[in-house]
């Protein structure tokens, strides 16, 4: 007579039976990785600023020298920087988003204003107010830059001085004034500092380590230190 090996308890397997394999838990979906847009925004700002500043210093006297600046102001300083700012919004970086979108708007407005001023006539006081407003904006953004990096802080300090001298020069008559030329030299330094910050972001990310130093700022918590602090607080 064959022995009945069925279990009297439906929820339990019969003796000697191989238990069914538990279903593997579904893997949690991985969050989409977003590249750091800051090097792109800084590069677009740097080159456009450098070229315009060289013209402001009166080192370049070509009558059509403004044309490459307008091209950069539209596509690199404007649209590329605007895209970087939108990505900073996605990454939750309020400072980066505000800075890049705002300065993208500056270059786009410059692209629109510059040729029309040349056709419409004198507007040096209105342009002075325009530049003074940007100096004020850059000055309070400099306070936020204290929590970013030393090169970025240098960019904002130099840019504040650039706008300020350009505004004074514009109030005094505009292109060719000594204050405008001083603003141009500060603009060159600003562009070089922005290029350095952009290069550091690209090179360090590509190598996965610090190759181009960014320096340190008092009171700034490094990302690794924030992670260790969060782990200790759990």
mmCIF file of C-alpha atoms in Angstrom:
data_model
loop_
_atom_site.group_PDB
_atom_site.id
_atom_site.type_symbol
_atom_site.label_atom_id
_atom_site.label_comp_id
_atom_site.label_asym_id
_atom_site.label_seq_id
_atom_site.Cartn_x
_atom_site.Cartn_y
_atom_site.Cartn_z
ATOM 1 C CA UNK A 1 0.000 0.000 0.000
ATOM 2 C CA UNK A 2 1.422 3.402 -1.018
ATOM 3 C CA UNK A 3 1.875 5.933 1.730
ATOM 4 C CA UNK A 4 -0.010 9.182 1.330
ATOM 5 C CA UNK A 5 2.648 11.931 1.475
ATOM 6 C CA UNK A 6 0.282 14.805 1.169
ATOM 7 C CA UNK A 7 0.403 17.238 4.077
ATOM 8 C CA UNK A 8 -2.770 17.631 6.106
ATOM 9 C CA UNK A 9 -1.950 21.333 6.321
ATOM 10 C CA UNK A 10 -2.328 23.040 2.968
ATOM 11 C CA UNK A 11 -0.052 25.865 3.959
ATOM 12 C CA UNK A 12 2.845 23.501 4.673
ATOM 13 C CA UNK A 13 4.722 21.469 2.006
ATOM 14 C CA UNK A 14 4.575 17.662 2.321
ATOM 15 C CA UNK A 15 7.562 15.895 3.917
ATOM 16 C CA UNK A 16 10.541 15.722 1.580
ATOM 17 C CA UNK A 17 9.086 18.200 -0.884
ATOM 18 C CA UNK A 18 11.323 20.975 -2.181
ATOM 19 C CA UNK A 19 9.924 24.334 -1.008
ATOM 20 C CA UNK A 20 9.192 26.788 -3.769
ATOM 21 C CA UNK A 21 11.785 29.484 -4.271
ATOM 22 C CA UNK A 22 10.777 32.889 -2.950
ATOM 23 C CA UNK A 23 10.362 35.506 -5.591
ATOM 24 C CA UNK A 24 13.315 37.857 -5.711
ATOM 25 C CA UNK A 25 12.413 41.380 -4.602
ATOM 26 C CA UNK A 26 12.207 43.835 -7.433
ATOM 27 C CA UNK A 27 15.187 46.151 -7.646
ATOM 28 C CA UNK A 28 14.434 49.724 -6.737
ATOM 29 C CA UNK A 29 14.525 51.981 -9.789
ATOM 30 C CA UNK A 30 17.787 53.910 -10.023
ATOM 31 C CA UNK A 31 17.562 57.658 -9.948
ATOM 32 C CA UNK A 32 18.575 59.341 -13.172
ATOM 33 C CA UNK A 33 22.089 60.750 -12.976
ATOM 34 C CA UNK A 34 22.397 64.411 -13.893
ATOM 35 C CA UNK A 35 25.759 65.791 -14.923
ATOM 36 C CA UNK A 36 26.984 68.934 -13.206
ATOM 37 C CA UNK A 37 25.906 71.822 -15.489
ATOM 38 C CA UNK A 38 28.083 74.421 -13.755
ATOM 39 C CA UNK A 39 31.194 73.947 -15.960
ATOM 40 C CA UNK A 40 29.069 74.548 -19.062
ATOM 41 C CA UNK A 41 27.467 77.678 -17.639
ATOM 42 C CA UNK A 42 30.801 79.027 -16.426
ATOM 43 C CA UNK A 43 32.470 78.349 -19.785
ATOM 44 C CA UNK A 44 29.742 80.163 -21.695
ATOM 45 C CA UNK A 45 29.957 83.091 -19.324
ATOM 46 C CA UNK A 46 33.772 83.151 -19.400
ATOM 47 C CA UNK A 47 34.342 83.327 -23.148
ATOM 48 C CA UNK A 48 31.581 85.851 -23.798
ATOM 49 C CA UNK A 49 32.810 88.069 -20.961
ATOM 50 C CA UNK A 50 36.422 87.868 -22.096
ATOM 51 C CA UNK A 51 35.712 88.916 -25.660
ATOM 52 C CA UNK A 52 33.475 91.838 -24.694
ATOM 53 C CA UNK A 53 35.928 92.955 -22.017
ATOM 54 C CA UNK A 54 38.802 93.048 -24.501
ATOM 55 C CA UNK A 55 36.687 95.424 -26.589
ATOM 56 C CA UNK A 56 35.862 97.523 -23.497
ATOM 57 C CA UNK A 57 39.569 97.942 -22.714
ATOM 58 C CA UNK A 58 39.985 99.412 -26.209
ATOM 59 C CA UNK A 59 42.666 96.834 -27.018
ATOM 60 C CA UNK A 60 40.605 95.728 -30.017
ATOM 61 C CA UNK A 61 39.609 98.658 -32.207
ATOM 62 C CA UNK A 62 37.936 96.880 -35.130
ATOM 63 C CA UNK A 63 34.622 98.501 -35.989
ATOM 64 C CA UNK A 64 32.928 95.115 -36.493
ATOM 65 C CA UNK A 65 34.525 93.527 -33.421
ATOM 66 C CA UNK A 66 31.154 93.502 -31.679
ATOM 67 C CA UNK A 67 29.744 90.903 -34.074
ATOM 68 C CA UNK A 68 31.489 87.844 -32.538
ATOM 69 C CA UNK A 69 30.413 89.099 -29.117
ATOM 70 C CA UNK A 70 26.785 89.236 -30.236
ATOM 71 C CA UNK A 71 27.028 85.698 -31.585
ATOM 72 C CA UNK A 72 28.463 84.429 -28.308
ATOM 73 C CA UNK A 73 25.941 86.468 -26.303
ATOM 74 C CA UNK A 74 23.075 84.718 -28.077
ATOM 75 C CA UNK A 75 24.268 81.125 -28.281
ATOM 76 C CA UNK A 76 26.964 80.528 -25.640
ATOM 77 C CA UNK A 77 26.567 83.127 -22.931
ATOM 78 C CA UNK A 78 22.804 83.135 -23.511
ATOM 79 C CA UNK A 79 21.254 79.824 -24.575
ATOM 80 C CA UNK A 80 23.951 77.466 -23.243
ATOM 81 C CA UNK A 81 23.997 79.227 -19.893
ATOM 82 C CA UNK A 82 20.199 79.210 -19.765
ATOM 83 C CA UNK A 83 20.194 75.436 -20.282
ATOM 84 C CA UNK A 84 22.745 75.073 -17.466
ATOM 85 C CA UNK A 85 20.503 77.126 -15.184
ATOM 86 C CA UNK A 86 17.488 74.920 -15.911
ATOM 87 C CA UNK A 87 19.538 71.844 -15.033
ATOM 88 C CA UNK A 88 20.549 73.488 -11.763
ATOM 89 C CA UNK A 89 16.842 73.894 -10.931
ATOM 90 C CA UNK A 90 16.433 70.152 -11.514
ATOM 91 C CA UNK A 91 19.365 69.414 -9.210
ATOM 92 C CA UNK A 92 17.899 71.631 -6.457
ATOM 93 C CA UNK A 93 20.713 74.204 -6.594
ATOM 94 C CA UNK A 94 19.008 77.557 -5.972
ATOM 95 C CA UNK A 95 22.216 79.582 -6.227
ATOM 96 C CA UNK A 96 23.376 77.993 -9.481
ATOM 97 C CA UNK A 97 19.955 78.197 -11.086
ATOM 98 C CA UNK A 98 19.502 81.856 -10.166
ATOM 99 C CA UNK A 99 22.994 82.807 -11.300
ATOM 100 C CA UNK A 100 23.028 80.989 -14.637
ATOM 101 C CA UNK A 101 19.495 81.885 -15.728
ATOM 102 C CA UNK A 102 20.005 85.512 -14.695
ATOM 103 C CA UNK A 103 23.298 85.955 -16.528
ATOM 104 C CA UNK A 104 21.903 84.106 -19.513
ATOM 105 C CA UNK A 105 19.166 86.749 -19.518
ATOM 106 C CA UNK A 106 21.845 89.440 -19.268
ATOM 107 C CA UNK A 107 23.621 88.175 -22.392
ATOM 108 C CA UNK A 108 20.382 87.701 -24.308
ATOM 109 C CA UNK A 109 19.309 91.220 -23.425
ATOM 110 C CA UNK A 110 22.755 92.521 -24.407
ATOM 111 C CA UNK A 111 22.413 90.734 -27.770
ATOM 112 C CA UNK A 112 19.102 92.549 -28.300
ATOM 113 C CA UNK A 113 20.106 95.974 -26.926
ATOM 114 C CA UNK A 114 23.601 96.552 -28.350
ATOM 115 C CA UNK A 115 22.785 96.849 -32.077
ATOM 116 C CA UNK A 116 19.660 98.918 -31.402
ATOM 117 C CA UNK A 117 21.541 101.409 -29.240
ATOM 118 C CA UNK A 118 24.032 101.843 -32.077
ATOM 119 C CA UNK A 119 21.152 102.730 -34.406
ATOM 120 C CA UNK A 120 18.951 104.700 -31.995
ATOM 121 C CA UNK A 121 21.591 107.072 -30.651
ATOM 122 C CA UNK A 122 22.808 108.151 -27.217
ATOM 123 C CA UNK A 123 21.503 106.156 -24.237
ATOM 124 C CA UNK A 124 24.483 106.257 -21.885
ATOM 125 C CA UNK A 125 22.462 107.121 -18.766
ATOM 126 C CA UNK A 126 19.923 104.379 -19.418
ATOM 127 C CA UNK A 127 22.743 101.889 -19.981
ATOM 128 C CA UNK A 128 24.372 103.119 -16.779
ATOM 129 C CA UNK A 129 21.216 102.269 -14.840
ATOM 130 C CA UNK A 130 21.065 98.902 -16.594
ATOM 131 C CA UNK A 131 24.645 98.088 -15.563
ATOM 132 C CA UNK A 132 24.175 99.455 -12.038
ATOM 133 C CA UNK A 133 21.220 97.138 -11.537
ATOM 134 C CA UNK A 134 23.366 94.180 -12.537
ATOM 135 C CA UNK A 135 26.087 95.337 -10.150
ATOM 136 C CA UNK A 136 23.595 95.273 -7.266
ATOM 137 C CA UNK A 137 22.335 91.821 -8.237
ATOM 138 C CA UNK A 138 25.881 90.463 -8.514
ATOM 139 C CA UNK A 139 26.821 91.993 -5.161
ATOM 140 C CA UNK A 140 24.173 90.083 -3.213
ATOM 141 C CA UNK A 141 24.865 86.908 -5.190
ATOM 142 C CA UNK A 142 28.455 87.264 -3.983
ATOM 143 C CA UNK A 143 27.212 86.573 -0.446
ATOM 144 C CA UNK A 144 25.773 83.276 -1.682
ATOM 145 C CA UNK A 145 29.054 82.490 -3.453
ATOM 146 C CA UNK A 146 30.727 82.369 -0.027
ATOM 147 C CA UNK A 147 29.228 78.869 0.276
ATOM 148 C CA UNK A 148 30.311 77.603 -3.147
ATOM 149 C CA UNK A 149 34.054 77.671 -3.905
ATOM 150 C CA UNK A 150 36.965 80.089 -3.953
ATOM 151 C CA UNK A 151 37.083 80.458 -7.790
ATOM 152 C CA UNK A 152 33.336 81.096 -7.966
ATOM 153 C CA UNK A 153 33.630 83.664 -5.183
ATOM 154 C CA UNK A 154 36.437 85.350 -7.148
ATOM 155 C CA UNK A 155 34.179 85.430 -10.224
ATOM 156 C CA UNK A 156 31.414 87.230 -8.359
ATOM 157 C CA UNK A 157 33.681 89.707 -6.573
ATOM 158 C CA UNK A 158 35.407 90.629 -9.844
ATOM 159 C CA UNK A 159 32.124 90.739 -11.732
ATOM 160 C CA UNK A 160 30.604 93.118 -9.186
ATOM 161 C CA UNK A 161 33.538 95.487 -9.712
ATOM 162 C CA UNK A 162 33.256 95.038 -13.487
ATOM 163 C CA UNK A 163 29.608 96.069 -13.552
ATOM 164 C CA UNK A 164 30.261 98.940 -11.161
ATOM 165 C CA UNK A 165 33.076 100.461 -13.243
ATOM 166 C CA UNK A 166 31.162 99.905 -16.480
ATOM 167 C CA UNK A 167 28.147 101.670 -14.964
ATOM 168 C CA UNK A 168 30.273 104.635 -13.876
ATOM 169 C CA UNK A 169 31.872 104.769 -17.302
ATOM 170 C CA UNK A 170 28.475 104.662 -18.976
ATOM 171 C CA UNK A 171 27.169 107.520 -16.816
ATOM 172 C CA UNK A 172 30.259 109.494 -17.822
ATOM 173 C CA UNK A 173 29.766 109.014 -21.537
ATOM 174 C CA UNK A 174 30.105 105.344 -22.367
ATOM 175 C CA UNK A 175 32.610 103.650 -24.656
ATOM 176 C CA UNK A 176 36.129 105.031 -24.528
ATOM 177 C CA UNK A 177 35.822 106.472 -21.024
ATOM 178 C CA UNK A 178 38.602 105.568 -18.585
ATOM 179 C CA UNK A 179 36.170 103.892 -16.168
ATOM 180 C CA UNK A 180 34.808 101.736 -18.979
ATOM 181 C CA UNK A 181 38.348 100.620 -19.766
ATOM 182 C CA UNK A 182 38.958 99.807 -16.091
ATOM 183 C CA UNK A 183 35.747 97.790 -16.122
ATOM 184 C CA UNK A 184 37.060 95.983 -19.179
ATOM 185 C CA UNK A 185 40.230 94.939 -17.363
ATOM 186 C CA UNK A 186 38.198 93.671 -14.414
ATOM 187 C CA UNK A 187 36.019 91.845 -16.935
ATOM 188 C CA UNK A 188 39.071 90.070 -18.340
ATOM 189 C CA UNK A 189 40.007 88.912 -14.839
ATOM 190 C CA UNK A 190 36.390 87.797 -14.306
ATOM 191 C CA UNK A 191 36.407 85.735 -17.484
ATOM 192 C CA UNK A 192 39.711 84.080 -16.584
ATOM 193 C CA UNK A 193 38.422 83.207 -13.105
ATOM 194 C CA UNK A 194 35.237 81.729 -14.613
ATOM 195 C CA UNK A 195 37.302 79.696 -17.081
ATOM 196 C CA UNK A 196 39.403 78.353 -14.197
ATOM 197 C CA UNK A 197 36.289 77.322 -12.262
ATOM 198 C CA UNK A 198 34.855 75.664 -15.385
ATOM 199 C CA UNK A 199 38.111 73.817 -16.118
ATOM 200 C CA UNK A 200 38.282 72.582 -12.525
ATOM 201 C CA UNK A 201 34.742 71.203 -12.724
ATOM 202 C CA UNK A 202 35.377 69.360 -16.003
ATOM 203 C CA UNK A 203 38.856 68.017 -15.223
ATOM 204 C CA UNK A 204 38.082 66.933 -11.652
ATOM 205 C CA UNK A 205 34.890 65.170 -12.747
ATOM 206 C CA UNK A 206 36.670 63.402 -15.625
ATOM 207 C CA UNK A 207 39.458 62.126 -13.342
ATOM 208 C CA UNK A 208 37.214 61.384 -10.378
ATOM 209 C CA UNK A 209 39.541 63.260 -8.033
ATOM 210 C CA UNK A 210 40.838 66.755 -7.384
ATOM 211 C CA UNK A 211 43.339 67.601 -10.097
ATOM 212 C CA UNK A 212 42.642 71.337 -10.347
ATOM 213 C CA UNK A 213 42.342 72.731 -6.790
ATOM 214 C CA UNK A 214 39.305 74.801 -5.858
ATOM 215 C CA UNK A 215 40.594 76.052 -2.536
ATOM 216 C CA UNK A 216 38.540 76.207 0.641
ATOM 217 C CA UNK A 217 36.310 78.827 2.179
ATOM 218 C CA UNK A 218 35.809 79.438 5.924
ATOM 219 C CA UNK A 219 32.596 77.857 7.174
ATOM 220 C CA UNK A 220 31.995 75.823 4.028
ATOM 221 C CA UNK A 221 31.185 72.156 4.683
ATOM 222 C CA UNK A 222 32.605 69.770 2.123
ATOM 223 C CA UNK A 223 30.193 67.184 0.634
ATOM 224 C CA UNK A 224 32.035 64.262 2.218
ATOM 225 C CA UNK A 225 31.854 65.909 5.631
ATOM 226 C CA UNK A 226 28.095 66.453 5.218
ATOM 227 C CA UNK A 227 27.630 62.761 4.444
ATOM 228 C CA UNK A 228 29.634 61.669 7.491
ATOM 229 C CA UNK A 229 27.670 64.076 9.683
ATOM 230 C CA UNK A 230 24.366 62.707 8.377
ATOM 231 C CA UNK A 231 25.502 59.133 9.053
ATOM 232 C CA UNK A 232 26.430 60.018 12.634
ATOM 233 C CA UNK A 233 23.069 61.689 13.206
ATOM 234 C CA UNK A 234 21.024 58.635 12.128
#
